[in-house]
PDB file of C-alpha atoms in Angstrom:
ATOM      1  CA  MET N  22     119.322  66.274 109.083  1.00 48.00           C
ATOM      2  CA  GLU N  23     118.081  69.876 108.903  1.00 50.00           C
ATOM      3  CA  LEU N  24     118.461  71.972 111.975  1.00 55.00           C
ATOM      4  CA  ASN N  25     115.192  73.702 112.712  1.00 51.00           C
ATOM      5  CA  PHE N  26     114.703  74.640 116.326  1.00 46.00           C
ATOM      6  CA  ASN N  27     113.899  78.075 117.746  1.00 48.00           C
ATOM      7  CA  LEU N  28     116.707  80.013 119.364  1.00 50.00           C
ATOM      8  CA  ASN N  29     115.923  82.674 121.887  1.00 46.00           C
ATOM      9  CA  CYS N  30     119.109  84.817 122.117  1.00 41.00           C
ATOM     10  CA  THR N  31     117.680  87.666 124.149  1.00 38.00           C
ATOM     11  CA  GLY N  32     118.043  86.037 127.504  1.00 38.00           C
ATOM     12  CA  VAL N  33     118.901  82.428 128.077  1.00 36.00           C
ATOM     13  CA  GLU N  34     117.973  81.265 131.490  1.00 36.00           C
ATOM     14  CA  HIS N  35     119.818  78.530 133.327  1.00 37.00           C
ATOM     15  CA  ASN N  36     117.518  76.341 135.320  1.00 37.00           C
ATOM     16  CA  VAL N  37     120.020  74.124 137.056  1.00 34.00           C
ATOM     17  CA  GLU N  38     118.498  71.678 139.455  1.00 41.00           C
ATOM     18  CA  LYS N  39     120.336  71.561 142.779  1.00 43.00           C
ATOM     19  CA  LYS N  40     122.056  68.230 143.257  1.00 52.00           C
ATOM     20  CA  ARG N  41     122.390  66.380 146.483  1.00 61.00           C
ATOM     21  CA  PHE N  42     126.025  65.384 146.591  1.00 69.00           C
ATOM     22  CA  THR N  43     126.861  61.979 148.032  1.00 85.00           C
ATOM     23  CA  SER N  44     130.367  61.039 149.071  1.00 87.00           C
ATOM     24  CA  VAL N  45     130.744  59.235 145.677  1.00 89.00           C
ATOM     25  CA  HIS N  46     129.750  62.372 143.815  1.00 89.00           C
ATOM     26  CA  LYS N  47     132.289  64.420 145.773  1.00 91.00           C
ATOM     27  CA  ALA N  48     135.089  61.914 145.241  1.00 91.00           C
ATOM     28  CA  ILE N  49     134.401  61.958 141.445  1.00 89.00           C
ATOM     29  CA  HIS N  50     134.430  65.741 141.400  1.00 91.00           C
ATOM     30  CA  ILE N  51     137.779  65.621 143.202  1.00 92.00           C
ATOM     31  CA  LEU N  52     139.329  63.232 140.740  1.00 91.00           C
ATOM     32  CA  ARG N  53     138.146  65.323 137.843  1.00 87.00           C
ATOM     33  CA  LEU N  54     140.092  68.309 139.156  1.00 89.00           C
ATOM     34  CA  PHE N  55     143.338  66.670 138.256  1.00 88.00           C
ATOM     35  CA  SER N  56     144.711  67.540 134.814  1.00 81.00           C
ATOM     36  CA  GLN N  57     147.900  67.843 132.906  1.00 70.00           C
ATOM     37  CA  TYR N  58     148.046  71.506 133.931  1.00 74.00           C
ATOM     38  CA  LYS N  59     147.115  70.806 137.547  1.00 84.00           C
ATOM     39  CA  PRO N  60     148.706  67.364 138.281  1.00 88.00           C
ATOM     40  CA  ASP N  61     149.267  68.139 141.953  1.00 92.00           C
ATOM     41  CA  LEU N  62     146.530  69.399 144.300  1.00 93.00           C
ATOM     42  CA  GLY N  63     146.408  70.117 147.935  1.00 93.00           C
ATOM     43  CA  ILE N  64     143.557  69.872 150.471  1.00 94.00           C
ATOM     44  CA  THR N  65     143.029  73.578 150.710  1.00 94.00           C
ATOM     45  CA  GLU N  66     143.030  74.079 146.907  1.00 94.00           C
ATOM     46  CA  ILE N  67     140.533  71.246 146.390  1.00 94.00           C
ATOM     47  CA  SER N  68     138.305  72.630 149.084  1.00 93.00           C
ATOM     48  CA  GLU N  69     138.337  76.158 147.572  1.00 93.00           C
ATOM     49  CA  LYS N  70     137.705  74.957 144.117  1.00 92.00           C
ATOM     50  CA  LEU N  71     134.789  72.652 144.943  1.00 92.00           C
ATOM     51  CA  GLY N  72     133.397  74.357 148.009  1.00 91.00           C
ATOM     52  CA  PHE N  73     133.663  71.293 150.111  1.00 92.00           C
ATOM     53  CA  PRO N  74     134.769  71.456 153.762  1.00 93.00           C
ATOM     54  CA  LYS N  75     138.458  70.686 154.288  1.00 93.00           C
ATOM     55  CA  SER N  76     137.487  67.879 156.657  1.00 94.00           C
ATOM     56  CA  THR N  77     135.422  66.277 153.933  1.00 93.00           C
ATOM     57  CA  VAL N  78     138.197  66.622 151.348  1.00 94.00           C
ATOM     58  CA  SER N  79     140.752  65.175 153.734  1.00 94.00           C
ATOM     59  CA  ARG N  80     138.582  62.202 154.522  1.00 93.00           C
ATOM     60  CA  LEU N  81     137.866  61.496 150.852  1.00 94.00           C
ATOM     61  CA  MET N  82     141.511  61.875 149.889  1.00 93.00           C
ATOM     62  CA  SER N  83     142.440  59.306 152.523  1.00 93.00           C
ATOM     63  CA  ILE N  84     139.993  56.848 151.019  1.00 93.00           C
ATOM     64  CA  LEU N  85     141.218  57.511 147.511  1.00 93.00           C
ATOM     65  CA  CYS N  86     144.775  56.876 148.721  1.00 92.00           C
ATOM     66  CA  GLU N  87     143.761  53.646 150.334  1.00 90.00           C
ATOM     67  CA  GLU N  88     142.223  52.572 147.064  1.00 88.00           C
ATOM     68  CA  ASN N  89     145.408  53.649 145.232  1.00 88.00           C
ATOM     69  CA  LEU N  90     143.558  56.094 142.945  1.00 91.00           C
ATOM     70  CA  VAL N  91     145.692  58.997 144.253  1.00 92.00           C
ATOM     71  CA  GLN N  92     149.009  59.164 146.044  1.00 92.00           C
ATOM     72  CA  LYS N  93     150.399  61.765 148.416  1.00 92.00           C
ATOM     73  CA  ASN N  94     153.732  63.533 147.890  1.00 90.00           C
ATOM     74  CA  GLU N  95     155.133  63.664 151.446  1.00 89.00           C
ATOM     75  CA  ASN N  96     157.480  66.552 150.515  1.00 90.00           C
ATOM     76  CA  THR N  97     154.855  68.924 149.106  1.00 92.00           C
ATOM     77  CA  LYS N  98     151.878  67.441 150.987  1.00 90.00           C
ATOM     78  CA  LYS N  99     150.009  67.475 147.737  1.00 94.00           C
ATOM     79  CA  TYR N 100     148.180  64.683 145.954  1.00 93.00           C
ATOM     80  CA  GLN N 101     148.434  63.329 142.379  1.00 92.00           C
ATOM     81  CA  LEU N 102     146.732  60.573 140.397  1.00 89.00           C
ATOM     82  CA  SER N 103     148.263  57.108 140.712  1.00 88.00           C
ATOM     83  CA  LEU N 104     148.974  54.437 138.141  1.00 82.00           C
ATOM     84  CA  THR N 105     145.649  52.819 139.000  1.00 82.00           C
ATOM     85  CA  ALA N 106     143.851  55.802 137.537  1.00 81.00           C
ATOM     86  CA  LEU N 107     145.937  55.286 134.355  1.00 74.00           C
ATOM     87  CA  GLU N 108     144.966  51.584 134.261  1.00 73.00           C
ATOM     88  CA  ILE N 109     141.300  52.446 134.483  1.00 77.00           C
ATOM     89  CA  GLY N 110     141.582  55.112 131.722  1.00 74.00           C
ATOM     90  CA  SER N 111     143.504  52.788 129.487  1.00 67.00           C
ATOM     91  CA  VAL N 112     140.612  50.275 129.534  1.00 65.00           C
ATOM     92  CA  VAL N 113     138.242  52.897 127.953  1.00 65.00           C
ATOM     93  CA  TYR N 114     140.980  54.103 125.576  1.00 60.00           C
ATOM     94  CA  HIS N 115     141.592  50.626 124.149  1.00 52.00           C
ATOM     95  CA  GLN N 116     137.848  49.940 123.834  1.00 53.00           C
ATOM     96  CA  LEU N 117     137.512  52.879 121.416  1.00 67.00           C
ATOM     97  CA  GLU N 118     137.763  51.203 118.017  1.00 80.00           C
ATOM     98  CA  VAL N 119     138.212  54.536 116.259  1.00 87.00           C
ATOM     99  CA  THR N 120     141.533  55.177 117.969  1.00 87.00           C
ATOM    100  CA  GLN N 121     142.843  51.802 116.743  1.00 85.00           C
ATOM    101  CA  VAL N 122     141.667  52.382 113.259  1.00 88.00           C
ATOM    102  CA  ALA N 123     142.878  56.012 113.028  1.00 90.00           C
ATOM    103  CA  LEU N 124     146.295  55.562 114.585  1.00 89.00           C
ATOM    104  CA  PRO N 125     148.140  54.235 111.515  1.00 89.00           C
ATOM    105  CA  TYR N 126     146.898  57.189 109.462  1.00 91.00           C
ATOM    106  CA  MET N 127     147.768  60.034 111.917  1.00 90.00           C
ATOM    107  CA  ASP N 128     151.425  60.354 110.955  1.00 87.00           C
ATOM    108  CA  LYS N 129     150.529  60.152 107.296  1.00 91.00           C
ATOM    109  CA  ILE N 130     148.210  63.075 107.575  1.00 92.00           C
ATOM    110  CA  SER N 131     150.689  65.016 109.646  1.00 89.00           C
ATOM    111  CA  ASP N 132     153.462  64.386 107.138  1.00 89.00           C
ATOM    112  CA  LYS N 133     151.243  65.507 104.201  1.00 90.00           C
ATOM    113  CA  VAL N 134     150.015  68.785 105.808  1.00 91.00           C
ATOM    114  CA  LYS N 135     152.930  69.541 108.138  1.00 89.00           C
ATOM    115  CA  GLY N 136     150.655  70.203 111.100  1.00 90.00           C
ATOM    116  CA  VAL N 137     149.549  68.724 114.377  1.00 92.00           C
ATOM    117  CA  VAL N 138     146.775  66.127 113.741  1.00 94.00           C
ATOM    118  CA  GLN N 139     144.316  65.278 116.543  1.00 94.00           C
ATOM    119  CA  LEU N 140     141.463  62.815 116.926  1.00 94.00           C
ATOM    120  CA  VAL N 141     138.624  63.829 119.225  1.00 94.00           C
ATOM    121  CA  LYS N 142     135.276  62.653 120.469  1.00 93.00           C
ATOM    122  CA  TYR N 143     132.214  64.476 121.657  1.00 94.00           C
ATOM    123  CA  ASP N 144     131.092  63.844 125.258  1.00 90.00           C
ATOM    124  CA  GLN N 145     128.346  65.904 126.974  1.00 88.00           C
ATOM    125  CA  GLY N 146     129.157  69.266 125.444  1.00 92.00           C
ATOM    126  CA  GLU N 147     132.919  68.829 125.499  1.00 92.00           C
ATOM    127  CA  ILE N 148     135.501  67.244 123.223  1.00 93.00           C
ATOM    128  CA  VAL N 149     137.953  64.676 124.510  1.00 89.00           C
ATOM    129  CA  TYR N 150     141.336  64.391 122.853  1.00 89.00           C
ATOM    130  CA  LEU N 151     142.088  60.725 121.985  1.00 88.00           C
ATOM    131  CA  LEU N 152     145.098  60.887 119.673  1.00 89.00           C
ATOM    132  CA  ARG N 153     147.688  63.424 118.608  1.00 88.00           C
ATOM    133  CA  PHE N 154     150.506  63.278 116.128  1.00 87.00           C
ATOM    134  CA  PRO N 155     153.274  64.253 116.441  1.00 82.00           C
ATOM    135  CA  GLU N 156     153.243  63.602 120.187  1.00 62.00           C
ATOM    136  CA  HIS N 157     156.053  65.923 121.063  1.00 57.00           C
ATOM    137  CA  LYS N 158     155.185  69.530 121.992  1.00 52.00           C
ATOM    138  CA  ASP N 159     156.152  72.534 119.884  1.00 53.00           C
ATOM    139  CA  GLU N 160     155.560  76.217 120.011  1.00 52.00           C
ATOM    140  CA  LEU N 161     151.831  75.651 119.921  1.00 55.00           C
ATOM    141  CA  ILE N 162     150.054  74.762 123.052  1.00 51.00           C
ATOM    142  CA  ILE N 163     148.277  71.705 121.900  1.00 58.00           C
ATOM    143  CA  ASN N 164     145.809  69.883 124.085  1.00 63.00           C
ATOM    144  CA  SER N 165     147.103  66.538 125.390  1.00 68.00           C
ATOM    145  CA  ILE N 166     145.426  63.169 125.153  1.00 72.00           C
ATOM    146  CA  GLY N 167     142.587  62.921 127.634  1.00 72.00           C
ATOM    147  CA  ASN N 168     142.088  66.699 127.958  1.00 82.00           C
ATOM    148  CA  ARG N 169     138.593  68.149 127.669  1.00 86.00           C
ATOM    149  CA  VAL N 170     137.627  71.431 125.990  1.00 91.00           C
ATOM    150  CA  PRO N 171     134.209  73.084 125.468  1.00 94.00           C
ATOM    151  CA  SER N 172     132.947  72.426 122.001  1.00 96.00           C
ATOM    152  CA  HIS N 173     132.323  75.982 120.818  1.00 97.00           C
ATOM    153  CA  CYS N 174     135.865  77.222 120.672  1.00 96.00           C
ATOM    154  CA  THR N 175     137.703  74.645 118.438  1.00 96.00           C
ATOM    155  CA  ALA N 176     137.267  73.398 114.852  1.00 97.00           C
ATOM    156  CA  ALA N 177     136.830  69.758 115.914  1.00 97.00           C
ATOM    157  CA  GLY N 178     134.428  70.773 118.746  1.00 97.00           C
ATOM    158  CA  LYS N 179     132.216  72.805 116.394  1.00 98.00           C
ATOM    159  CA  MET N 180     132.376  70.003 113.768  1.00 98.00           C
ATOM    160  CA  LEU N 181     131.091  67.491 116.329  1.00 97.00           C
ATOM    161  CA  LEU N 182     128.595  69.846 117.903  1.00 97.00           C
ATOM    162  CA  ALA N 183     127.115  70.718 114.498  1.00 97.00           C
ATOM    163  CA  MET N 184     126.314  66.971 113.966  1.00 96.00           C
ATOM    164  CA  GLN N 185     124.536  66.523 117.287  1.00 95.00           C
ATOM    165  CA  SER N 186     120.722  66.309 117.685  1.00 93.00           C
ATOM    166  CA  GLU N 187     118.610  69.443 117.792  1.00 92.00           C
ATOM    167  CA  GLU N 188     117.986  68.829 121.489  1.00 93.00           C
ATOM    168  CA  GLU N 189     121.702  68.539 122.209  1.00 95.00           C
ATOM    169  CA  ILE N 190     122.587  71.687 120.325  1.00 95.00           C
ATOM    170  CA  SER N 191     119.694  73.629 121.911  1.00 94.00           C
ATOM    171  CA  SER N 192     120.940  72.550 125.301  1.00 94.00           C
ATOM    172  CA  TYR N 193     124.477  73.588 124.555  1.00 96.00           C
ATOM    173  CA  LEU N 194     123.405  77.027 123.308  1.00 96.00           C
ATOM    174  CA  GLU N 195     121.900  77.635 126.745  1.00 94.00           C
ATOM    175  CA  ARG N 196     125.373  77.347 128.361  1.00 93.00           C
ATOM    176  CA  ASP N 197     127.692  80.167 129.223  1.00 93.00           C
ATOM    177  CA  LEU N 198     129.937  80.357 126.109  1.00 96.00           C
ATOM    178  CA  VAL N 199     133.250  81.219 127.649  1.00 95.00           C
ATOM    179  CA  ALA N 200     135.666  83.396 125.734  1.00 96.00           C
ATOM    180  CA  TYR N 201     139.216  82.061 125.444  1.00 95.00           C
ATOM    181  CA  THR N 202     140.262  84.802 123.037  1.00 96.00           C
ATOM    182  CA  ASP N 203     138.592  87.888 121.568  1.00 96.00           C
ATOM    183  CA  LYS N 204     137.656  85.698 118.548  1.00 97.00           C
ATOM    184  CA  THR N 205     135.832  83.050 120.528  1.00 97.00           C
ATOM    185  CA  ILE N 206     132.107  82.933 119.504  1.00 97.00           C
ATOM    186  CA  THR N 207     130.194  83.814 122.653  1.00 96.00           C
ATOM    187  CA  SER N 208     126.908  84.681 121.089  1.00 96.00           C
ATOM    188  CA  PRO N 209     124.388  81.785 120.890  1.00 96.00           C
ATOM    189  CA  GLU N 210     122.942  83.221 117.653  1.00 96.00           C
ATOM    190  CA  LYS N 211     126.328  83.520 115.994  1.00 97.00           C
ATOM    191  CA  LEU N 212     127.333  80.013 117.097  1.00 97.00           C
ATOM    192  CA  TRP N 213     124.062  78.648 115.813  1.00 96.00           C
ATOM    193  CA  ASN N 214     124.663  80.289 112.436  1.00 96.00           C
ATOM    194  CA  ASN N 215     128.191  78.952 112.302  1.00 97.00           C
ATOM    195  CA  LEU N 216     126.918  75.356 113.122  1.00 97.00           C
ATOM    196  CA  ILE N 217     124.405  75.594 110.248  1.00 96.00           C
ATOM    197  CA  GLU N 218     127.227  76.601 107.910  1.00 97.00           C
ATOM    198  CA  ILE N 219     129.492  73.750 109.172  1.00 97.00           C
ATOM    199  CA  ARG N 220     126.846  71.183 108.666  1.00 95.00           C
ATOM    200  CA  LYS N 221     126.226  72.406 105.079  1.00 96.00           C
ATOM    201  CA  LYS N 222     129.909  72.501 104.176  1.00 96.00           C
ATOM    202  CA  GLY N 223     130.922  69.343 105.942  1.00 96.00           C
ATOM    203  CA  TYR N 224     133.902  70.762 107.665  1.00 97.00           C
ATOM    204  CA  ALA N 225     134.789  73.312 110.370  1.00 98.00           C
ATOM    205  CA  ILE N 226     137.340  76.045 110.656  1.00 97.00           C
ATOM    206  CA  SER N 227     138.501  77.954 113.763  1.00 96.00           C
ATOM    207  CA  HIS N 228     140.727  81.013 113.589  1.00 95.00           C
ATOM    208  CA  GLU N 229     142.341  81.817 116.930  1.00 95.00           C
ATOM    209  CA  GLU N 230     139.095  81.004 118.751  1.00 97.00           C
ATOM    210  CA  PHE N 231     140.845  78.970 121.466  1.00 95.00           C
ATOM    211  CA  LYS N 232     144.407  80.233 121.337  1.00 93.00           C
ATOM    212  CA  ASN N 233     145.874  83.367 119.726  1.00 94.00           C
ATOM    213  CA  GLY N 234     148.054  82.593 116.744  1.00 93.00           C
ATOM    214  CA  VAL N 235     146.660  79.151 116.249  1.00 93.00           C
ATOM    215  CA  SER N 236     143.993  77.981 113.686  1.00 95.00           C
ATOM    216  CA  ALA N 237     142.592  74.570 112.708  1.00 96.00           C
ATOM    217  CA  VAL N 238     140.382  72.742 110.287  1.00 97.00           C
ATOM    218  CA  ALA N 239     138.328  69.593 111.149  1.00 97.00           C
ATOM    219  CA  LEU N 240     136.426  66.818 109.357  1.00 97.00           C
ATOM    220  CA  PRO N 241     133.987  64.190 110.713  1.00 97.00           C
ATOM    221  CA  ILE N 242     134.590  60.478 111.040  1.00 95.00           C
ATOM    222  CA  TYR N 243     131.617  58.143 110.457  1.00 94.00           C
ATOM    223  CA  ASP N 244     130.894  54.704 111.907  1.00 88.00           C
ATOM    224  CA  ASN N 245     129.109  51.631 110.463  1.00 85.00           C
ATOM    225  CA  SER N 246     125.718  53.280 110.937  1.00 86.00           C
ATOM    226  CA  ASP N 247     126.991  56.381 109.148  1.00 91.00           C
ATOM    227  CA  GLN N 248     126.753  58.394 112.379  1.00 91.00           C
ATOM    228  CA  VAL N 249     129.551  60.884 113.208  1.00 94.00           C
ATOM    229  CA  ILE N 250     131.481  59.416 116.097  1.00 92.00           C
ATOM    230  CA  ALA N 251     134.687  61.474 116.033  1.00 94.00           C
ATOM    231  CA  ALA N 252     136.544  64.222 114.197  1.00 96.00           C
ATOM    232  CA  ILE N 253     140.063  64.700 112.981  1.00 96.00           C
ATOM    233  CA  SER N 254     141.617  68.133 113.029  1.00 96.00           C
ATOM    234  CA  VAL N 255     144.798  69.761 111.718  1.00 95.00           C
ATOM    235  CA  THR N 256     146.240  72.596 113.830  1.00 93.00           C
ATOM    236  CA  LYS N 257     148.792  75.079 112.527  1.00 93.00           C
ATOM    237  CA  PRO N 258     150.003  78.569 113.157  1.00 93.00           C
ATOM    238  CA  THR N 259     147.404  80.938 111.724  1.00 93.00           C
ATOM    239  CA  ARG N 260     149.807  82.285 109.075  1.00 92.00           C
ATOM    240  CA  PHE N 261     149.764  78.805 107.469  1.00 92.00           C
ATOM    241  CA  LEU N 262     145.956  78.639 107.502  1.00 91.00           C
ATOM    242  CA  ARG N 263     144.947  81.975 106.333  1.00 88.00           C
ATOM    243  CA  SER N 264     144.382  81.776 102.556  1.00 91.00           C
ATOM    244  CA  THR N 265     141.671  79.797 100.776  1.00 92.00           C
ATOM    245  CA  SER N 266     144.322  77.809  98.815  1.00 93.00           C
ATOM    246  CA  GLN N 267     146.043  76.790 102.104  1.00 93.00           C
ATOM    247  CA  ILE N 268     142.793  75.585 103.630  1.00 94.00           C
ATOM    248  CA  GLU N 269     141.645  73.763 100.453  1.00 95.00           C
ATOM    249  CA  TYR N 270     144.971  71.905 100.169  1.00 95.00           C
ATOM    250  CA  ILE N 271     144.721  70.704 103.781  1.00 95.00           C
ATOM    251  CA  LEU N 272     141.073  69.694 103.438  1.00 96.00           C
ATOM    252  CA  LYS N 273     141.849  67.741 100.315  1.00 95.00           C
ATOM    253  CA  GLU N 274     144.483  65.689 102.103  1.00 94.00           C
ATOM    254  CA  MET N 275     142.333  65.270 105.178  1.00 95.00           C
ATOM    255  CA  ARG N 276     139.305  64.049 103.142  1.00 95.00           C
ATOM    256  CA  VAL N 277     141.411  61.123 101.856  1.00 95.00           C
ATOM    257  CA  TYR N 278     142.131  59.864 105.353  1.00 94.00           C
ATOM    258  CA  SER N 279     138.810  60.732 106.948  1.00 95.00           C
ATOM    259  CA  ARG N 280     137.219  58.618 104.242  1.00 95.00           C
ATOM    260  CA  LEU N 281     139.648  55.740 104.764  1.00 94.00           C
ATOM    261  CA  ILE N 282     139.115  55.777 108.525  1.00 93.00           C
ATOM    262  CA  SER N 283     135.265  55.939 108.120  1.00 94.00           C
ATOM    263  CA  GLU N 284     135.313  52.997 105.663  1.00 92.00           C
ATOM    264  CA  LYS N 285     137.504  50.944 107.940  1.00 90.00           C
ATOM    265  CA  LEU N 286     134.865  51.502 110.608  1.00 87.00           C
ATOM    266  CA  GLY N 287     132.285  50.137 108.211  1.00 88.00           C
ATOM    267  CA  SER N 288     130.728  53.394 106.920  1.00 89.00           C
ATOM    268  CA  PHE N 289     129.144  53.593 103.483  1.00 88.00           C
ATOM    269  CA  LYS N 290     128.854  57.362 103.728  1.00 86.00           C
ATOM    270  CA  TYR N 291     131.299  57.884 100.822  1.00 81.00           C
ATOM    271  CA  SER N 292     129.944  55.044  98.651  1.00 71.00           C
TER     272      SER N 292
END
């Protein structure tokens, strides 16, 4: 599909409709504050981050505790997600066929290219990390399973964003493109041009756009309707992903497995 929409880069306006927050909305926003990097949150911190009154936050946290979605640490007086939240998340995780199909190939890819291999999906302008191999942490700060990252600053994110509809891409380009390093693409016009290039080449590369010293390459995964439903990426220190020969070798190995995964999902893209 050819991308062909008009991009006005001179002054993108954000016309955000004000939302009337119900208690359910507020509770969901609270739950989404918890992350690997902020697993424990107090009433004051939640109130400041979301702009909700402390009394409202306290009331909602009490309800979430009653429903066993969060639990309170009596020593620190802070809250953390409970195992019930894990149970709910695991239902979605195990329903994703792509994770089950890709899992056996993750260690093989990692062994071939000697890098961290990740499987991600696109969701409303962000990518969600589904699988990572190897699972242990190293000197790289690699996003953990379940983490969300904006699409414009990673190879996998740009790969998936490039394959979205014109309307979705246009909407994304109206966002504030946050800079994570001095190499993050923050210009809508530059990102647009990069997405065109990615779609033509069929792969994406990011050089220190999300973290200094870290680069990545990504390829798409197709489903039985030949639609891109996920991406696999290989992340390595930039010194191992600098030359054309290094990148071509990794892409060659990745293509073997991206094809296998896609065909297992019923795709005829490579037939």
